[in-house]
Coordinates of C-alpha atoms and ligand atoms in Angstrom, one line a residue:
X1 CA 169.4 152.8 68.7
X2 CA 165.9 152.3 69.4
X3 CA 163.2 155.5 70.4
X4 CA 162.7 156.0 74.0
X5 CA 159.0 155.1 74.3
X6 CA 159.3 158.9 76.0
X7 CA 160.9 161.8 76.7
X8 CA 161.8 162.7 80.2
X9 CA 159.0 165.5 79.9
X10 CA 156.2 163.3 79.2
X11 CA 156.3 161.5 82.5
X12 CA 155.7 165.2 84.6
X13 CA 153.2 166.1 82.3
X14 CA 151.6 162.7 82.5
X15 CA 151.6 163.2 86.3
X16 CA 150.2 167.0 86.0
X17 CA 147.5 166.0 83.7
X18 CA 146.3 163.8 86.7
X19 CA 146.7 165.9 89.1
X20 CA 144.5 168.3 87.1
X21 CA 141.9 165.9 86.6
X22 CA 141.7 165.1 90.2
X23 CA 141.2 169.4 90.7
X24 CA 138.5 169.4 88.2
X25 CA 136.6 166.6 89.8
X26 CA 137.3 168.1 93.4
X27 CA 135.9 172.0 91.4
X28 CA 133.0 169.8 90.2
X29 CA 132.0 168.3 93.3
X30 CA 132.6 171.6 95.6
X31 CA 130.4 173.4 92.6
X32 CA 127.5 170.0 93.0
X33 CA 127.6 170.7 96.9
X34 CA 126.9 174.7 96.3
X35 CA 124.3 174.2 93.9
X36 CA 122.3 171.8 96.1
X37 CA 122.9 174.3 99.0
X38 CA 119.8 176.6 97.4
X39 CA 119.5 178.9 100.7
X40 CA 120.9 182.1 98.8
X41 CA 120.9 181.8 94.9
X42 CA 123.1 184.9 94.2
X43 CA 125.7 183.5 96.6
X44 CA 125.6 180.5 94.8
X45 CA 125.8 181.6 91.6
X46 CA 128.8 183.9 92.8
X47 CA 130.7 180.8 94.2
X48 CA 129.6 178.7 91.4
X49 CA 131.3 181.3 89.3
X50 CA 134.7 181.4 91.1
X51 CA 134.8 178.1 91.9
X52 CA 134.9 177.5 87.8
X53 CA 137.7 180.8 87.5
X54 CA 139.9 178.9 90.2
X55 CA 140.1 175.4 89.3
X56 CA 141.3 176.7 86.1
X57 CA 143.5 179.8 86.8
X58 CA 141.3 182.2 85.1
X59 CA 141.7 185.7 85.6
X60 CA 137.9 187.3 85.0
X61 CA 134.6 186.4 83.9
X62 CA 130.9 186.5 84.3
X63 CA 127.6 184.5 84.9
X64 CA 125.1 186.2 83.1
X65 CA 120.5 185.0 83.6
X66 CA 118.9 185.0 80.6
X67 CA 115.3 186.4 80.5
X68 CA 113.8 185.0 77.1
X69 CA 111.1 187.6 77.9
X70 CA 112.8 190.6 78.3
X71 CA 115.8 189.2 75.7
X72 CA 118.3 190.2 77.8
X73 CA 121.2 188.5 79.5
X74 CA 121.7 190.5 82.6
X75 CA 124.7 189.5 84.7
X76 CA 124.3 187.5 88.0
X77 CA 128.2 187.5 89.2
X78 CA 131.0 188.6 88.1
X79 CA 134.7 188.8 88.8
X80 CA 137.5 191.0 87.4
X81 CA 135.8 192.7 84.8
X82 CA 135.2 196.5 86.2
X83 CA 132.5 198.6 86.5
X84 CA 132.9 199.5 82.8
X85 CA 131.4 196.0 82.0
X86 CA 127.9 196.1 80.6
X87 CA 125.6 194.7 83.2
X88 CA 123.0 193.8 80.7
X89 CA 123.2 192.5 76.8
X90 CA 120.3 192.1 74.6
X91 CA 120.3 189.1 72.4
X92 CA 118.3 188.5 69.1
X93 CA 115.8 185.3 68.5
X94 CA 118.5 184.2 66.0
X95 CA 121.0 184.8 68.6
X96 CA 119.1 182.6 71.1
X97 CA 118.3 179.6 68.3
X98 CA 121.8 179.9 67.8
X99 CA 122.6 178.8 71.3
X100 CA 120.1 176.5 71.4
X101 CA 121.4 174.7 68.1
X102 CA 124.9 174.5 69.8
X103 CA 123.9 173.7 73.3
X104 CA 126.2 174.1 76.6
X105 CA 129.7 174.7 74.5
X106 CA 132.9 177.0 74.8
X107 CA 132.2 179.4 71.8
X108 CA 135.9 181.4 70.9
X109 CA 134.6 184.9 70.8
X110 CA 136.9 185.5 67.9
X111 CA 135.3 182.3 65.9
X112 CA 131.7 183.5 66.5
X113 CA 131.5 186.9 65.2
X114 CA 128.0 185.8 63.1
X115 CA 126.7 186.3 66.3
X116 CA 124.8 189.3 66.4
X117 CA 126.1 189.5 70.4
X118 CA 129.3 189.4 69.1
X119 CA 129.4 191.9 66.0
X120 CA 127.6 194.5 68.4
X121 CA 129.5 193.6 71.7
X122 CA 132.2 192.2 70.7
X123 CA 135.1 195.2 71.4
X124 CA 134.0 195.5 74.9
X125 CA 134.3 191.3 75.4
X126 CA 137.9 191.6 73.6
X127 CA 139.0 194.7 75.6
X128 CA 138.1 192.7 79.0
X129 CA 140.2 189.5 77.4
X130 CA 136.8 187.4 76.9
X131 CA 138.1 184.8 75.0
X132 CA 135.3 182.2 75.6
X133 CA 131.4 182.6 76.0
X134 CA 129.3 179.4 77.2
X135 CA 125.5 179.7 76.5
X136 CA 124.2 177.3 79.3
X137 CA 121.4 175.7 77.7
X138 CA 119.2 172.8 80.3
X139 CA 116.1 170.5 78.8
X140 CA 116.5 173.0 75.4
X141 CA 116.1 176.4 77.5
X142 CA 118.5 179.3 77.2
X143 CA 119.1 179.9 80.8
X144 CA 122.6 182.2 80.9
X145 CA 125.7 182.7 79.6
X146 CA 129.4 182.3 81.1
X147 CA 132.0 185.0 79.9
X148 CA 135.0 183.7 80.4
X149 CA 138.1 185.7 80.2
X150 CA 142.2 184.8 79.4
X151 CA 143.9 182.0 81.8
X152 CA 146.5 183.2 84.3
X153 CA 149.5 181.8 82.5
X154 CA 148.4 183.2 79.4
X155 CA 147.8 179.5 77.3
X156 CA 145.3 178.8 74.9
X157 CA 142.4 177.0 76.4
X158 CA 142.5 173.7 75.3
X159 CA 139.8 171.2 74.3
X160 CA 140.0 169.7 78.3
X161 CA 139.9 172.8 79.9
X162 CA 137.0 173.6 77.5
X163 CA 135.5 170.3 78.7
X164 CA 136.0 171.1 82.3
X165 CA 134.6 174.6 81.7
X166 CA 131.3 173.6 79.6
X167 CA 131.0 170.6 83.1
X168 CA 130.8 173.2 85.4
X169 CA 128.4 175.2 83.0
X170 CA 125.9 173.0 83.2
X171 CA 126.4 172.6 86.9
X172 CA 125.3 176.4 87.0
X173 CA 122.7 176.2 84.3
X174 CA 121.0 173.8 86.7
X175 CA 121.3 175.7 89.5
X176 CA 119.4 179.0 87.3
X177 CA 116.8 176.4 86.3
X178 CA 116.0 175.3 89.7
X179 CA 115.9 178.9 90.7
X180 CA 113.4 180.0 88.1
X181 CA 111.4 176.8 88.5
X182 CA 111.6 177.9 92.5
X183 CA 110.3 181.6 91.3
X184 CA 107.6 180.4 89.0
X185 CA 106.1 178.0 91.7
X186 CA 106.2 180.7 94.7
X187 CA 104.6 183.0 91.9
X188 CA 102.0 180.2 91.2
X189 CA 101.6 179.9 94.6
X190 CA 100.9 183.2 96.0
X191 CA 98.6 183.8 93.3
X192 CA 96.7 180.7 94.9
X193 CA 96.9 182.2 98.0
X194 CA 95.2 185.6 96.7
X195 CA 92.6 183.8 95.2
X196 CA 91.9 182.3 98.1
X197 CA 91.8 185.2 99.8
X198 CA 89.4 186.9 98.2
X199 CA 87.4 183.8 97.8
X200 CA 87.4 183.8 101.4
X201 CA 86.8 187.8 101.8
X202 CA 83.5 187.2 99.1
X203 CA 82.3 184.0 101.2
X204 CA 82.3 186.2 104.5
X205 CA 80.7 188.8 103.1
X206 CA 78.0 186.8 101.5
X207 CA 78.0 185.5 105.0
X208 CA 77.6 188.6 106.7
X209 CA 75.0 189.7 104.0
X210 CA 72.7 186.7 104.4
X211 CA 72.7 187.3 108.3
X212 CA 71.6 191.1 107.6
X213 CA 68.9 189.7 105.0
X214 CA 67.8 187.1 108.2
X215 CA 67.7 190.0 111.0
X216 CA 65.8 192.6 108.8
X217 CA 63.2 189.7 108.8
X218 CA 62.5 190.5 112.6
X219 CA 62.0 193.8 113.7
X220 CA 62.5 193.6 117.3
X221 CA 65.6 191.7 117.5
X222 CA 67.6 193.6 114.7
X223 CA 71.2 193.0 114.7
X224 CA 70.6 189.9 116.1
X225 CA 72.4 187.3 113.9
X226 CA 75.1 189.3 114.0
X227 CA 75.4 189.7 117.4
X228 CA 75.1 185.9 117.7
X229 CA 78.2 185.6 115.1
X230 CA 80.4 188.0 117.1
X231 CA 79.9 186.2 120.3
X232 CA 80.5 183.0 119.1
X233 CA 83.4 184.0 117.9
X234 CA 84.5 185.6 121.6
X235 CA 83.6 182.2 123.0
X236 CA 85.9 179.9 120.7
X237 CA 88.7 182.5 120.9
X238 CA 88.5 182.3 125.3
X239 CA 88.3 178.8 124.4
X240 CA 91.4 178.7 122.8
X241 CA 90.9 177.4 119.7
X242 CA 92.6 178.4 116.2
X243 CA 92.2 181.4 114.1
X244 CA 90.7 179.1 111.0
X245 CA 88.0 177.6 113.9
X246 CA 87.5 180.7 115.4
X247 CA 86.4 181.9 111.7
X248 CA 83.9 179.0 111.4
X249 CA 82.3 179.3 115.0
X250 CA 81.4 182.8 113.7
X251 CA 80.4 181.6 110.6
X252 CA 78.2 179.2 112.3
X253 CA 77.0 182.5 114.5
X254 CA 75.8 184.3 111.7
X255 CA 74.4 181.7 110.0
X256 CA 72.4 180.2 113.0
X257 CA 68.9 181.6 112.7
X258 CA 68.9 181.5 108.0
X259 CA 66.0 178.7 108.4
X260 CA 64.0 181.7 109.9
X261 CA 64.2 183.1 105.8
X262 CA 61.4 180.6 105.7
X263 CA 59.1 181.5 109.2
X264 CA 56.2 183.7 108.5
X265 CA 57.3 187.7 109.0
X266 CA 53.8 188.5 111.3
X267 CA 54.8 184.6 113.4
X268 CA 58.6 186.3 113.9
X269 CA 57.6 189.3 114.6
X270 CA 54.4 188.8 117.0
X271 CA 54.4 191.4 120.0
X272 CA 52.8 189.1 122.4
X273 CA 53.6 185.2 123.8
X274 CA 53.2 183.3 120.5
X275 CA 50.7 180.3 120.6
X276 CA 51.6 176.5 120.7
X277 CA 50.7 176.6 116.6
X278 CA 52.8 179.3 116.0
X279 CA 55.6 178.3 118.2
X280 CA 55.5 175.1 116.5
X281 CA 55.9 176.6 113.3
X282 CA 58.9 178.8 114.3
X283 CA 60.5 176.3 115.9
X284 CA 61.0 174.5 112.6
X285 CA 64.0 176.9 112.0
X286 CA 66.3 175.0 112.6
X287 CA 65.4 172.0 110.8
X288 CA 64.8 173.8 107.9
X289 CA 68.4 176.1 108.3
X290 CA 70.2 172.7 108.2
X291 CA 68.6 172.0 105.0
X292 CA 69.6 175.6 103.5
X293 CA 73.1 175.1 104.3
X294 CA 73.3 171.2 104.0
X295 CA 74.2 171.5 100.1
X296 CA 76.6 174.8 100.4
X297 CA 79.7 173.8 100.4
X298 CA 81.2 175.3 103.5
X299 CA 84.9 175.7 104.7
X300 CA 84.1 174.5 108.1
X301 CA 81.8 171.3 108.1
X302 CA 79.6 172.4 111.3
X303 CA 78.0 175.1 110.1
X304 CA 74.8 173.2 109.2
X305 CA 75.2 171.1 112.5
X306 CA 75.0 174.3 114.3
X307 CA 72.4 176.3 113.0
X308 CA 70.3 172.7 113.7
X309 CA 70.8 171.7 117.1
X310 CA 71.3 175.4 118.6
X311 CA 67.9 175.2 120.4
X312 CA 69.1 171.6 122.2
X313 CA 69.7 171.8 126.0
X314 CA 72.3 169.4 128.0
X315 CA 69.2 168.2 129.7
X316 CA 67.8 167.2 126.8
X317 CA 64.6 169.2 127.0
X318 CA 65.7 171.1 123.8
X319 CA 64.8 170.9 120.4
X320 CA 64.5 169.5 117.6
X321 CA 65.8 166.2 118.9
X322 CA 65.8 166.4 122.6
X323 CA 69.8 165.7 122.3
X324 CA 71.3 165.4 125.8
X325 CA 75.0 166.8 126.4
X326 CA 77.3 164.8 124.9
X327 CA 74.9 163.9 121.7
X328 CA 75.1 168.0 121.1
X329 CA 77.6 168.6 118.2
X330 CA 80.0 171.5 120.5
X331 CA 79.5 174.0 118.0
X332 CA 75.8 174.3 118.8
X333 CA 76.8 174.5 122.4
X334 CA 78.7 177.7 121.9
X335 CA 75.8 179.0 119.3
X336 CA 73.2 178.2 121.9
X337 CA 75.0 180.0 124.3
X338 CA 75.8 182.8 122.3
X339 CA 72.1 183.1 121.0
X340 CA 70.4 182.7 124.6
X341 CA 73.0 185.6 125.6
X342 CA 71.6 187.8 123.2
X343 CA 68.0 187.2 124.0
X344 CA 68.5 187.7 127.7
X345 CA 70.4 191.0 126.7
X346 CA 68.2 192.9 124.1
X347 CA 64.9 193.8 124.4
X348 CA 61.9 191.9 123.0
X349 CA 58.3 192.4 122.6
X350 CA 57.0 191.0 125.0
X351 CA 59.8 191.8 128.0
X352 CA 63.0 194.0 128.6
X353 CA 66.6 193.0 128.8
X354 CA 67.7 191.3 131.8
X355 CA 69.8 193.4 134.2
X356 CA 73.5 192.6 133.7
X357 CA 73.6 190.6 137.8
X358 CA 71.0 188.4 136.7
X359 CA 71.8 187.6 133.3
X360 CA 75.2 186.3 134.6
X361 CA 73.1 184.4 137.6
X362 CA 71.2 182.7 135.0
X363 CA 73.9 181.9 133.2
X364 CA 75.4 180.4 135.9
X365 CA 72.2 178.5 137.2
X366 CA 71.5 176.6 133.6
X367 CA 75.2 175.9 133.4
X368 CA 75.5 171.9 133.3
X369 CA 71.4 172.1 132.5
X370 CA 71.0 174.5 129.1
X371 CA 74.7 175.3 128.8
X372 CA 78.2 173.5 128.5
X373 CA 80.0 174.7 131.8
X374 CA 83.2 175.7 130.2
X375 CA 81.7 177.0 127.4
X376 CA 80.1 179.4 129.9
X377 CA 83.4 180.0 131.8
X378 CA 84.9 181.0 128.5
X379 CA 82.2 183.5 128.4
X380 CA 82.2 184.9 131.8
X381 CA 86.1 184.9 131.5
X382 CA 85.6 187.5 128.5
X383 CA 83.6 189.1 130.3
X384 CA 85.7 189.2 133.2
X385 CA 88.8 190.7 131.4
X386 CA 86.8 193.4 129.8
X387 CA 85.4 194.6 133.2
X388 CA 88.3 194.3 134.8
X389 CA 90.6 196.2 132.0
X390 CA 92.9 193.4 131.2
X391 CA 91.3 193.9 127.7
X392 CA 91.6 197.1 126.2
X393 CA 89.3 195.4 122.9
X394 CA 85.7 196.7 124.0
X395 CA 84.0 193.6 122.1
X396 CA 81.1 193.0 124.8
X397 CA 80.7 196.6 125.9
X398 CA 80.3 197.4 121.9
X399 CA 77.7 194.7 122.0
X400 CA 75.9 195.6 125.3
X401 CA 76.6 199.7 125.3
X402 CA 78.7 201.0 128.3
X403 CA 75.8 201.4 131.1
X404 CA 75.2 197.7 130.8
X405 CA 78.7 197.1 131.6
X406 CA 79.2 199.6 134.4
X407 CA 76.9 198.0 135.9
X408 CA 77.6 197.6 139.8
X409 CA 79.7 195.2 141.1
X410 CA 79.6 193.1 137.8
X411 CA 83.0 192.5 138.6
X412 CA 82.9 190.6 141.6
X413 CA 79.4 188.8 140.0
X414 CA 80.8 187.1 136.9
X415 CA 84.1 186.2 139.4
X416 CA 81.7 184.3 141.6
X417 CA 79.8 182.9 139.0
X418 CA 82.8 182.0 137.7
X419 CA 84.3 180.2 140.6
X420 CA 80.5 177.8 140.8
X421 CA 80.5 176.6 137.9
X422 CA 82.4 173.5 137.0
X423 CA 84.5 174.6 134.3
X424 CA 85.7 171.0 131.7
X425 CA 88.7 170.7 129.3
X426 CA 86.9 172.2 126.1
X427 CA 87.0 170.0 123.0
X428 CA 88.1 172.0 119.6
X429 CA 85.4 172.4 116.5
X430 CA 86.0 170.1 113.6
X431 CA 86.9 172.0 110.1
Ligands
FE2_1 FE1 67.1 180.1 116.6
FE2_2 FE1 68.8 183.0 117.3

């Protein structure tokens, strides 16, 4: 009689091998899907882990990160193993060359007791049932370990499951490796963004520091440059515009008056009417300020534009260039208002301040002939919600001291300057 070509077993075991395949391929791509999903690494790494424990019918193990600086494999997730479980193990070099050499396998904790791991923690792994550990190794890196503890029906693991098992191993070791790639690039990157920082903080304050070395120049109008620089930056924050261009209108504030570095001290500080010679020598400022800051490399490009055309009028009866309106780079608009502001508001040699009613009525007057209408509606609307307390920041009345801006009726003043002028959609500063 001849051999059946099988026994009635082999066709159900045929059949269950399949079907098992099919349930590792369905653990592998659920485990895929989980480790794309990077929004929460420990949850991942926890689902990654009992993904792998269920598609085989294991009772307990462990994911463990490996930190090659600290030598230490401190567990990510675990499941079954009891507090008792060491949460950390330190492994030797020759441990971690070991796994290296070996790769991403399913090491028999009772075949690998060379292991220094093993000869030292080897009780505790055999008195939770660890019978496998998996060193998940990705591009030659020792990223973790799996601990893998006895199957459900009690069987031997067998060279499948082992493959299955080592699969889903390096499904995990991936995920770790993207983690600590994510880790080392938000670590690169916030270093960046404290360099930056203080390369920012330094460039202010060499900002600041030039506009103090420009105002001690002039003895009459000290603070000026600063003053300048703080309302410039009032202006372009009524005007809307964003914190970055805010920073470079001040910038461009400060900066306005550093070809005056170069102007004769006893010409700056004259206390009389300066002559046409000496007027045309200080009115060389600004020529000479865009050729100081012309070669600095600046965060915001119109700084040099600024501190050159902030004597130009609308009318065109400004200088250097006689620009009219719309040939006037807008940051010079706001500087030019800022700066006239000041000079109407402090007191020079040869005149007082202006009283608060007629500053604002000149303002209004030269608005559409010196100055950019909205520009001086943004100001007068600062103004307006300081005087009216809709601002509790004091940033004019800081400028201006507190008689200044109790002055009577101011209130109603800038509101009706406000209303005649013709107020245009602003245009943003270019950075
Ligand atoms: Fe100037
Ligand atoms: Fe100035």
């Amino acid at each position: 009689m001849s051999k059946p070509l099988y026994t009635t077993a082999e066709p159900q075991k045929a059949a269950q091998g399949g079907s098992k395949l099919v349930h590792a391929f369905g653990a592998l791509a659920d485990l895929g899907a989980e480790v794309a999903n990077r929004s929460n690494f420990s949850d991942t790494i926890r689902t990654s882990l009992h993904l792998l424990l269920g598609s085989l019918g294991i009772m307990r193990g462990g994911v463990a990160r490996y930190s090659r600086f600290e030598g230490e494999l401190s567990l990510a997730a675990v499941r079954g193993l009891g507090d008792e479980f060491p949460l950390a193990f330190s492994l030797t070099r020759e441990d971690e060359w070991a796994f290296l050499r070996c790769g991403t396998v399913a090491l028999e904790v009772s075949d690998a007791r060379d292991l220094t791991i093993l000869s030292t923690n080897g009780w505790i792994l055999e008195a939770k049932d660890i019978e496998l550990i998996v060193p998940l190794v990705v591009h030659d890196e020792l990223l973790g370990m799996l601990f893998i503890g006895e199957k459900a029906s009690g069987e031997q693991y067998s060279s499948h499951d082992k493959d299955i098992i080592c699969a889903m191993g390096r499904h995990i070791g991936v995920a770790i490796s993207q983690r600590n790639l994510l880790t080392e690039l938000e670590r690169k990157a916030d270093e960046t963004r404290k360099l930056y920082d203080e390369m920012r903080t330094t460039y202010n304050d060499t900002v600041r520091a030039f506009a103090a070395a420009i105002d001690s120049k002039d003895k009459y109008t000290e603070g000026h440059s600063t003053r300048v620089g703080k309302y410039t930056e009032i202006i372009a924050r009524e005007l809307g515009w964003a914190d970055d261009e805010i920073e470079g209108a001040s910038v461009a504030g400060y900066l306005h008056d550093v070809g005056k570095l170069t102007v004769e001290r006893k010409i700056i500080n004259a206390p009389y009417k300066i002559d046409a010679k000496e007027s045309k020598e200080l009115n060389r400022h600004p020529a000479v300020g865009y050729e100081i800051l012309m070669p600095i490399h600046h965060p915001y490009a119109d700084v040099p534009l600024a501190a050159k055309y902030h004597h130009e009028r609308l009318d065109g009866r400004g200088y250097p260039d006689g620009l009219y309106d719309r040939e006037i780079p807008y940051i010079a608009k706001i500087v030019n208002l800022a700066d006239s502001f000041d000079a109407m508001t402090t007191d020079r040699p040869y005149k007082r301040r202006r009283p608060a009613a007629e500053t604002i009525e000149d303002l209004r007057k030269n608005s559409g002939l010196q100055f950019a209408p909205e520009i001086t509606a943004a100001m007068f609307r600062g103004l307006l919600r300081e005087t009216t307390g809709e601002s509790k920041e004091k940033r004019f009345r800081k400028l201006l001291g507190r008689e200044y801006m109790e002055t009577e009726n101011l209130t109603p003043l800038i509101q009706h300057a406000l209303d005649n002028i013709g107020a245009t959609q602003s245009i943003t500063l270019s950075v």
